[in-house]
mmCIF file of C-alpha atoms in Angstrom:
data_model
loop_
_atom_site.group_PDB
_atom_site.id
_atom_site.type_symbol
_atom_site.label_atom_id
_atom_site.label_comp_id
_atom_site.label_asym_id
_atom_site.label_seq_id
_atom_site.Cartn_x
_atom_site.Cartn_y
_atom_site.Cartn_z
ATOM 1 C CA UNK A 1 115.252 67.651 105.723
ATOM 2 C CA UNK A 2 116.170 65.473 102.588
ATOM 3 C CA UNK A 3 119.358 66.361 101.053
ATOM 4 C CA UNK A 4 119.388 66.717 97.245
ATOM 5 C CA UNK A 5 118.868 62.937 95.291
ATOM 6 C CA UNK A 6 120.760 62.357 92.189
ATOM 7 C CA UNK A 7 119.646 58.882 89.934
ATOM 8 C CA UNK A 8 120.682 57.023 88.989
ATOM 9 C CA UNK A 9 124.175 57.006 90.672
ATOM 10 C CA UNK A 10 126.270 54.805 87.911
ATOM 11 C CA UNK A 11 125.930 54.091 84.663
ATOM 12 C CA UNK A 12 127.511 52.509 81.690
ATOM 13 C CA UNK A 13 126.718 53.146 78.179
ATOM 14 C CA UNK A 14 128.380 52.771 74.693
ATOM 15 C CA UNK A 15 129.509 55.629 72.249
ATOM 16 C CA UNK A 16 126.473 56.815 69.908
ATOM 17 C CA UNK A 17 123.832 56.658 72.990
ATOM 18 C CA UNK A 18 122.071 59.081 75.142
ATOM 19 C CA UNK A 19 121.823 59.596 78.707
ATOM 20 C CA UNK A 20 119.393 61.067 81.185
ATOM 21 C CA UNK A 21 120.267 62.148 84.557
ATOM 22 C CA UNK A 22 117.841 63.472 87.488
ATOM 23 C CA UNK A 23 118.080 65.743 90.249
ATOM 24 C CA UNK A 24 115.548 66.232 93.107
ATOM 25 C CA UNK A 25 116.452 69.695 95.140
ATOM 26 C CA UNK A 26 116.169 70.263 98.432
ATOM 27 C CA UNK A 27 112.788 71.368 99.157
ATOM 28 C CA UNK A 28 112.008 74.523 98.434
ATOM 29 C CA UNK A 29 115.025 75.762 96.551
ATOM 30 C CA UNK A 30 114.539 77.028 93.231
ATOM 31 C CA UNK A 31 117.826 77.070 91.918
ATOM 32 C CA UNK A 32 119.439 73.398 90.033
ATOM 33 C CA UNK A 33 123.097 73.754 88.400
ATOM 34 C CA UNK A 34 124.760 70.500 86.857
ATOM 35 C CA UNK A 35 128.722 70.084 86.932
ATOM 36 C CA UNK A 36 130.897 67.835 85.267
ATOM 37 C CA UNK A 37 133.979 66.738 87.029
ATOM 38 C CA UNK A 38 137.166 64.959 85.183
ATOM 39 C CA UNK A 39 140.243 63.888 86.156
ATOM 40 C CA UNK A 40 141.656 65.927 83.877
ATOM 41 C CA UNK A 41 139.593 69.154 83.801
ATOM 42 C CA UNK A 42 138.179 69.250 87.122
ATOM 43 C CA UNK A 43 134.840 70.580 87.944
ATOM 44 C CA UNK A 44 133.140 72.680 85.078
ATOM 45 C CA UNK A 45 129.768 74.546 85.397
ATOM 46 C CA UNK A 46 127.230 73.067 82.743
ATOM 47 C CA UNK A 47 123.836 74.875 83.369
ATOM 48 C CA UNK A 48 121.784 76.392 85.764
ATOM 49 C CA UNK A 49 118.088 76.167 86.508
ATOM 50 C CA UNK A 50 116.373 78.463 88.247
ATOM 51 C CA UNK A 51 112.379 78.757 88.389
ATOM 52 C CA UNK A 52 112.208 76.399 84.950
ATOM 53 C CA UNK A 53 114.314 79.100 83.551
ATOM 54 C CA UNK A 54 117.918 78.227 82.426
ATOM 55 C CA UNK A 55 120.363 81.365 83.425
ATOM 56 C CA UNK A 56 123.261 80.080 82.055
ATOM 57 C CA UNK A 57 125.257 77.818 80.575
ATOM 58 C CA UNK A 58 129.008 76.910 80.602
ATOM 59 C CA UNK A 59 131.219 76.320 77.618
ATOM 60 C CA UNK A 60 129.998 72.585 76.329
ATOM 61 C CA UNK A 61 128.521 71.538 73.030
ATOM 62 C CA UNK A 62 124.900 71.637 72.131
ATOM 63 C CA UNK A 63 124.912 67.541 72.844
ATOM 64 C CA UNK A 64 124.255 68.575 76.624
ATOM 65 C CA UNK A 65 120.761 70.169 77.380
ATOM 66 C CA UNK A 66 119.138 70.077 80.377
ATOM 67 C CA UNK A 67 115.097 71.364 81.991
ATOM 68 C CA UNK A 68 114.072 71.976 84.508
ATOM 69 C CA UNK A 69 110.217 71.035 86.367
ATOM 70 C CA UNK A 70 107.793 73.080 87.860
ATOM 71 C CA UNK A 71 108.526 71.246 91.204
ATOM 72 C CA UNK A 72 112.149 72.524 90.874
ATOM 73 C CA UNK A 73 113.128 68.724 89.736
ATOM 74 C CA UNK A 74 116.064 69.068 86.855
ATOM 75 C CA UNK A 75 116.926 66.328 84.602
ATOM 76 C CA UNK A 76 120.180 66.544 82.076
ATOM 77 C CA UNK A 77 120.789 64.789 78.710
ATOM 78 C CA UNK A 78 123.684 63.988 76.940
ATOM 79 C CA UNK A 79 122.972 62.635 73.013
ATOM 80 C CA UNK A 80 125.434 60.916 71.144
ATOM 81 C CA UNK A 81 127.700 59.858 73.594
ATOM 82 C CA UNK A 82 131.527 59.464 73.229
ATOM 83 C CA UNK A 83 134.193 58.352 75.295
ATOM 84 C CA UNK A 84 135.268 62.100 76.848
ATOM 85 C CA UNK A 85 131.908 62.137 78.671
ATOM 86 C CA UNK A 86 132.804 59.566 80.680
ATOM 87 C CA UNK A 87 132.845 61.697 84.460
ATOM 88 C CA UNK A 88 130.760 62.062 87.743
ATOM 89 C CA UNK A 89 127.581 64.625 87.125
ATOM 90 C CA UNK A 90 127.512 66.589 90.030
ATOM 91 C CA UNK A 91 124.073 68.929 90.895
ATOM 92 C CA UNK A 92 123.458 71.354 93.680
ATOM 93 C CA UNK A 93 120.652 73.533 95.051
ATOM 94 C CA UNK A 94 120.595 76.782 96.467
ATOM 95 C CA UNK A 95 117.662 78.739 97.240
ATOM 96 C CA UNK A 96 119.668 81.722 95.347
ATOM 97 C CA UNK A 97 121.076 81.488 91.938
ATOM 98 C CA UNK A 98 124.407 79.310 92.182
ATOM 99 C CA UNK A 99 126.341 82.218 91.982
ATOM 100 C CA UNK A 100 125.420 83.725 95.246
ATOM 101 C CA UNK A 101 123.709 81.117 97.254
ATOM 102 C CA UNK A 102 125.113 78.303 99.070
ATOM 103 C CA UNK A 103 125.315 75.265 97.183
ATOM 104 C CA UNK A 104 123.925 71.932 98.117
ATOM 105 C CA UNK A 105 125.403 69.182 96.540
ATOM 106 C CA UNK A 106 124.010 65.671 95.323
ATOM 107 C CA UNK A 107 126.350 62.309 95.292
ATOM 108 C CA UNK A 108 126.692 62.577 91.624
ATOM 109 C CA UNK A 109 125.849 60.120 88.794
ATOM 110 C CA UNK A 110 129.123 58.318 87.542
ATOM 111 C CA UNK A 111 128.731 57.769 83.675
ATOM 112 C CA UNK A 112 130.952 55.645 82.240
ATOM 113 C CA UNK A 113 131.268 55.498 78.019
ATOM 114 C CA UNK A 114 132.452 52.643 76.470
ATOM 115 C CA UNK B 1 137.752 84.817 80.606
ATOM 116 C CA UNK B 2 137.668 84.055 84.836
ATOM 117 C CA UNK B 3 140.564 81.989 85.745
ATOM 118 C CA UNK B 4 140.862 80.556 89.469
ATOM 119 C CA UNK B 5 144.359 80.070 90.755
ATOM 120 C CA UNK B 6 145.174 77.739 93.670
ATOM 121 C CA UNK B 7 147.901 76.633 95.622
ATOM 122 C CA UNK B 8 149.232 74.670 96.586
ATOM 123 C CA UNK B 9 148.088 71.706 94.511
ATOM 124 C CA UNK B 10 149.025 68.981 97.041
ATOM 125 C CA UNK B 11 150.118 69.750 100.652
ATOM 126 C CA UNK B 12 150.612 67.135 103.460
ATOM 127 C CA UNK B 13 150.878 68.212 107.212
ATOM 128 C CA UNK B 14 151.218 66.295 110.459
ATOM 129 C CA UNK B 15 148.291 66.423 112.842
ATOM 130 C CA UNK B 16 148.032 69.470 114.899
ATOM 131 C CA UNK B 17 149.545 72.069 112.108
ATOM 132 C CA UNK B 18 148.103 74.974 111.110
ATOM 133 C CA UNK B 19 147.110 74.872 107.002
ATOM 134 C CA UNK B 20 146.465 77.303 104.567
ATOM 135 C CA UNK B 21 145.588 77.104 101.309
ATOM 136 C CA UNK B 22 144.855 80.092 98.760
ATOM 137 C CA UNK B 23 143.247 81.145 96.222
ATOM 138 C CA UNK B 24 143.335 83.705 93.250
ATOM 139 C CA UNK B 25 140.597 84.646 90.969
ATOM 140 C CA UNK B 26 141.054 87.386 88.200
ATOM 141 C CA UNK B 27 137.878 88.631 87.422
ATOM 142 C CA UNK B 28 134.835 90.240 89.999
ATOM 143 C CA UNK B 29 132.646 88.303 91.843
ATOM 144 C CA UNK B 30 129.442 87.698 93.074
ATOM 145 C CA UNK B 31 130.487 85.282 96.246
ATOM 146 C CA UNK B 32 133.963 83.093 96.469
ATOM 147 C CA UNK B 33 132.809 79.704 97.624
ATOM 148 C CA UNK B 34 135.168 77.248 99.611
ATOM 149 C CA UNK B 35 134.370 73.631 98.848
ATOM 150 C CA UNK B 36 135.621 70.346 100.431
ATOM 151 C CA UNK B 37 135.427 66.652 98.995
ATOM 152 C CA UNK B 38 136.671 63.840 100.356
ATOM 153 C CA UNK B 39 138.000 61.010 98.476
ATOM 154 C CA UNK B 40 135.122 58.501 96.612
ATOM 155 C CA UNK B 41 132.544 61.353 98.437
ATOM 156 C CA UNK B 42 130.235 64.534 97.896
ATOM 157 C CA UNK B 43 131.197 68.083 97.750
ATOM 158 C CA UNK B 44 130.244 69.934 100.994
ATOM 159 C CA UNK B 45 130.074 73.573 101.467
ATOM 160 C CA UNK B 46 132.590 75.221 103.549
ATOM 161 C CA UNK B 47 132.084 79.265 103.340
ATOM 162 C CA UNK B 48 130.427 81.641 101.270
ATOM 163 C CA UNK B 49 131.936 84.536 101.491
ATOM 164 C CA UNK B 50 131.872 87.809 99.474
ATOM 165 C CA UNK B 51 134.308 89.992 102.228
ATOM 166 C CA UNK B 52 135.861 89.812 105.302
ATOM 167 C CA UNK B 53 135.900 86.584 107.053
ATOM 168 C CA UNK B 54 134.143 83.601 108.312
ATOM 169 C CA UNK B 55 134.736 80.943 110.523
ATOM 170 C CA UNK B 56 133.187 77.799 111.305
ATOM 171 C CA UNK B 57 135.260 75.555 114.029
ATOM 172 C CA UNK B 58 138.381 74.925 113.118
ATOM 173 C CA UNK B 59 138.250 76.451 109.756
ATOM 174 C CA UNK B 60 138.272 80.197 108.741
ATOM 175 C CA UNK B 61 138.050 81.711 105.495
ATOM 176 C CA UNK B 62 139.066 84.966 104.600
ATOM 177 C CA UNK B 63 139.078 87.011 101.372
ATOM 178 C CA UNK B 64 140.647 90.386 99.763
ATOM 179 C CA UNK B 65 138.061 91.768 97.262
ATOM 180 C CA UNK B 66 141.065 94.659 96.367
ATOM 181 C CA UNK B 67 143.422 91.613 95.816
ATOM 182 C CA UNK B 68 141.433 89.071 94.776
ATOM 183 C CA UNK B 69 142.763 86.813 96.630
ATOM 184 C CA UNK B 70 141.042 84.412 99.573
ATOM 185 C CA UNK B 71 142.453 81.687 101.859
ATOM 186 C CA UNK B 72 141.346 78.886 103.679
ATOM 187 C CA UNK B 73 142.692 78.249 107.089
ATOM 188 C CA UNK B 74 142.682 75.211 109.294
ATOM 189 C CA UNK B 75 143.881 75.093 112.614
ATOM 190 C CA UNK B 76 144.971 72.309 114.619
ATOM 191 C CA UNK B 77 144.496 69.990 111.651
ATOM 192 C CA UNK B 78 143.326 66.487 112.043
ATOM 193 C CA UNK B 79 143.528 63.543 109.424
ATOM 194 C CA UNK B 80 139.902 63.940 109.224
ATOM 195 C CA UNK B 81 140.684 66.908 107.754
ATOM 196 C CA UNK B 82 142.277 64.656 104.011
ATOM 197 C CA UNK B 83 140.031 65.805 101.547
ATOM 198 C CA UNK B 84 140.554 68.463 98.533
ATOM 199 C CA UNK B 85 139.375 71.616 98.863
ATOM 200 C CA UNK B 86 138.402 73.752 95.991
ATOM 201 C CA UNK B 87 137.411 77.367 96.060
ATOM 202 C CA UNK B 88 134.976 78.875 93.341
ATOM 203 C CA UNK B 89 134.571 81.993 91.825
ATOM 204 C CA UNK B 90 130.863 83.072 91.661
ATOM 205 C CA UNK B 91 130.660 84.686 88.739
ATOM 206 C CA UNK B 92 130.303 88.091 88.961
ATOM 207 C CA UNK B 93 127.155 89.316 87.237
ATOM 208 C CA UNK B 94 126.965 86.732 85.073
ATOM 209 C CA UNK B 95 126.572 83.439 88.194
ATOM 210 C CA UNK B 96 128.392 81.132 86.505
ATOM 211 C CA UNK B 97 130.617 79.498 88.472
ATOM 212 C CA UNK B 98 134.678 79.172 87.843
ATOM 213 C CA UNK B 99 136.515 76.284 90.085
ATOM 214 C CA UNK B 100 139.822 75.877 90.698
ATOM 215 C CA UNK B 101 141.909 72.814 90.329
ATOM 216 C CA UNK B 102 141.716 72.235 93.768
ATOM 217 C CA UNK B 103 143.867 70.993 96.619
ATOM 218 C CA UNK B 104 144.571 68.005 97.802
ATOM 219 C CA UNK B 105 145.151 67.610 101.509
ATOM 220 C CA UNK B 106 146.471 65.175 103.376
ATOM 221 C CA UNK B 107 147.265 64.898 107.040
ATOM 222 C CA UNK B 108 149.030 62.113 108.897
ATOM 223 C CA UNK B 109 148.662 61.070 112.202
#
């Protein structure tokens, strides 16, 4: 059973850009939530996904959005990029929402800003 | 606001000790989840757990729903075992998950 596939897995981009990052679930769960993980802050819950619907959504600015497909396939996007989003984007599936349902995680994409 | 508590923040053993690291959380929850990454690595799920106990090999994971309060044991620890583990608060009604700071263990040979 394939595990959940995060691309790309690093990146580099400059202040003032945007970013796209995927996420393929494991098969058949409907649930996708995004982390961000710093040095300095740790992991922090971004969104959740579940059935194209987004649940929730943790306490970042409006320059992080996220969707989410009808195959369960999430993509996130950061716009105009500065140097404090530099971190590893983490996703995980569950086949419950992420609250309550075990989470399977992806590799993470590291983004670096310069 | 849900605030997740661990300790300790670093903790080194020798090889064979028993470990246990807690956790606090302050508001209700849905599930407490018990994480593990290793350095450069994923995050793998440990537990789930919304009361009593689990245990999985070596590892056992207990929570307090009247203290809020859960711990993660490891018995006879091996360096394997170096990783951080971070517990996570499942939100309550709302899902959205709270982490802690997590810790960071490391066990010598």
């Amino acid at each position: 059973k394939a595990g959940v596939t995060q691309t790309p897995r690093y990146l580099i981009k400059t202040r003032g850009q945007q970013v796209t990052l995927s996420c393929s679930p494991i098969s058949g769960h409907r649930s996708v939530s995004w982390y961000q993980q710093t040095p300095g802050q740790g992991l922090q819950f971004l969104f959740e996904y579940f059935s194209e619907t987004q649940r929730n959504k943790g306490n970042f600015p409006g320059r992080f959005s996220g969707r989410q497909f009808s195959n369960s396939r999430s993509e996130m996007n950061v716009s105009t990029l500065e140097l404090g989003d530099s971190a590893l984007y983490l996703c995980a599936s569950s086949l419950e929402p992420a609250g309550t349902g075990e989470l399977f995680f992806g590799e993470g994409s590291r983004l670096t800003v310069l | 606001k849900n605030e997740v508590e661990q300790s300790p923040q670093n903790l080194t053993a020798q090889e064979g000790e028993f470990i246990t690291i807690n956790c606090s959380y302050s508001v209700g929850i849905s599930a407490l989840h018990w994480l593990q990454q290793h350095p450069g690595g994923g995050i793998v799920s440990l537990f789930m757990l919304s009361s009593g106990k689990k245990k999985h090999g070596r590892l056992i994971a207990t929570i307090n729903i009247q203290e809020k309060h859960s711990s993660l044991h490891i018995t006879a620890s091996h360096p394997r075992d170096s990783a951080v583990y971070i517990c996570a608060d499942g939100g309550g009604s709302n899902y959205k998950l709270t982490f802690g700071k997590g810790t960071l263990l490391t066990v010598n040979p």
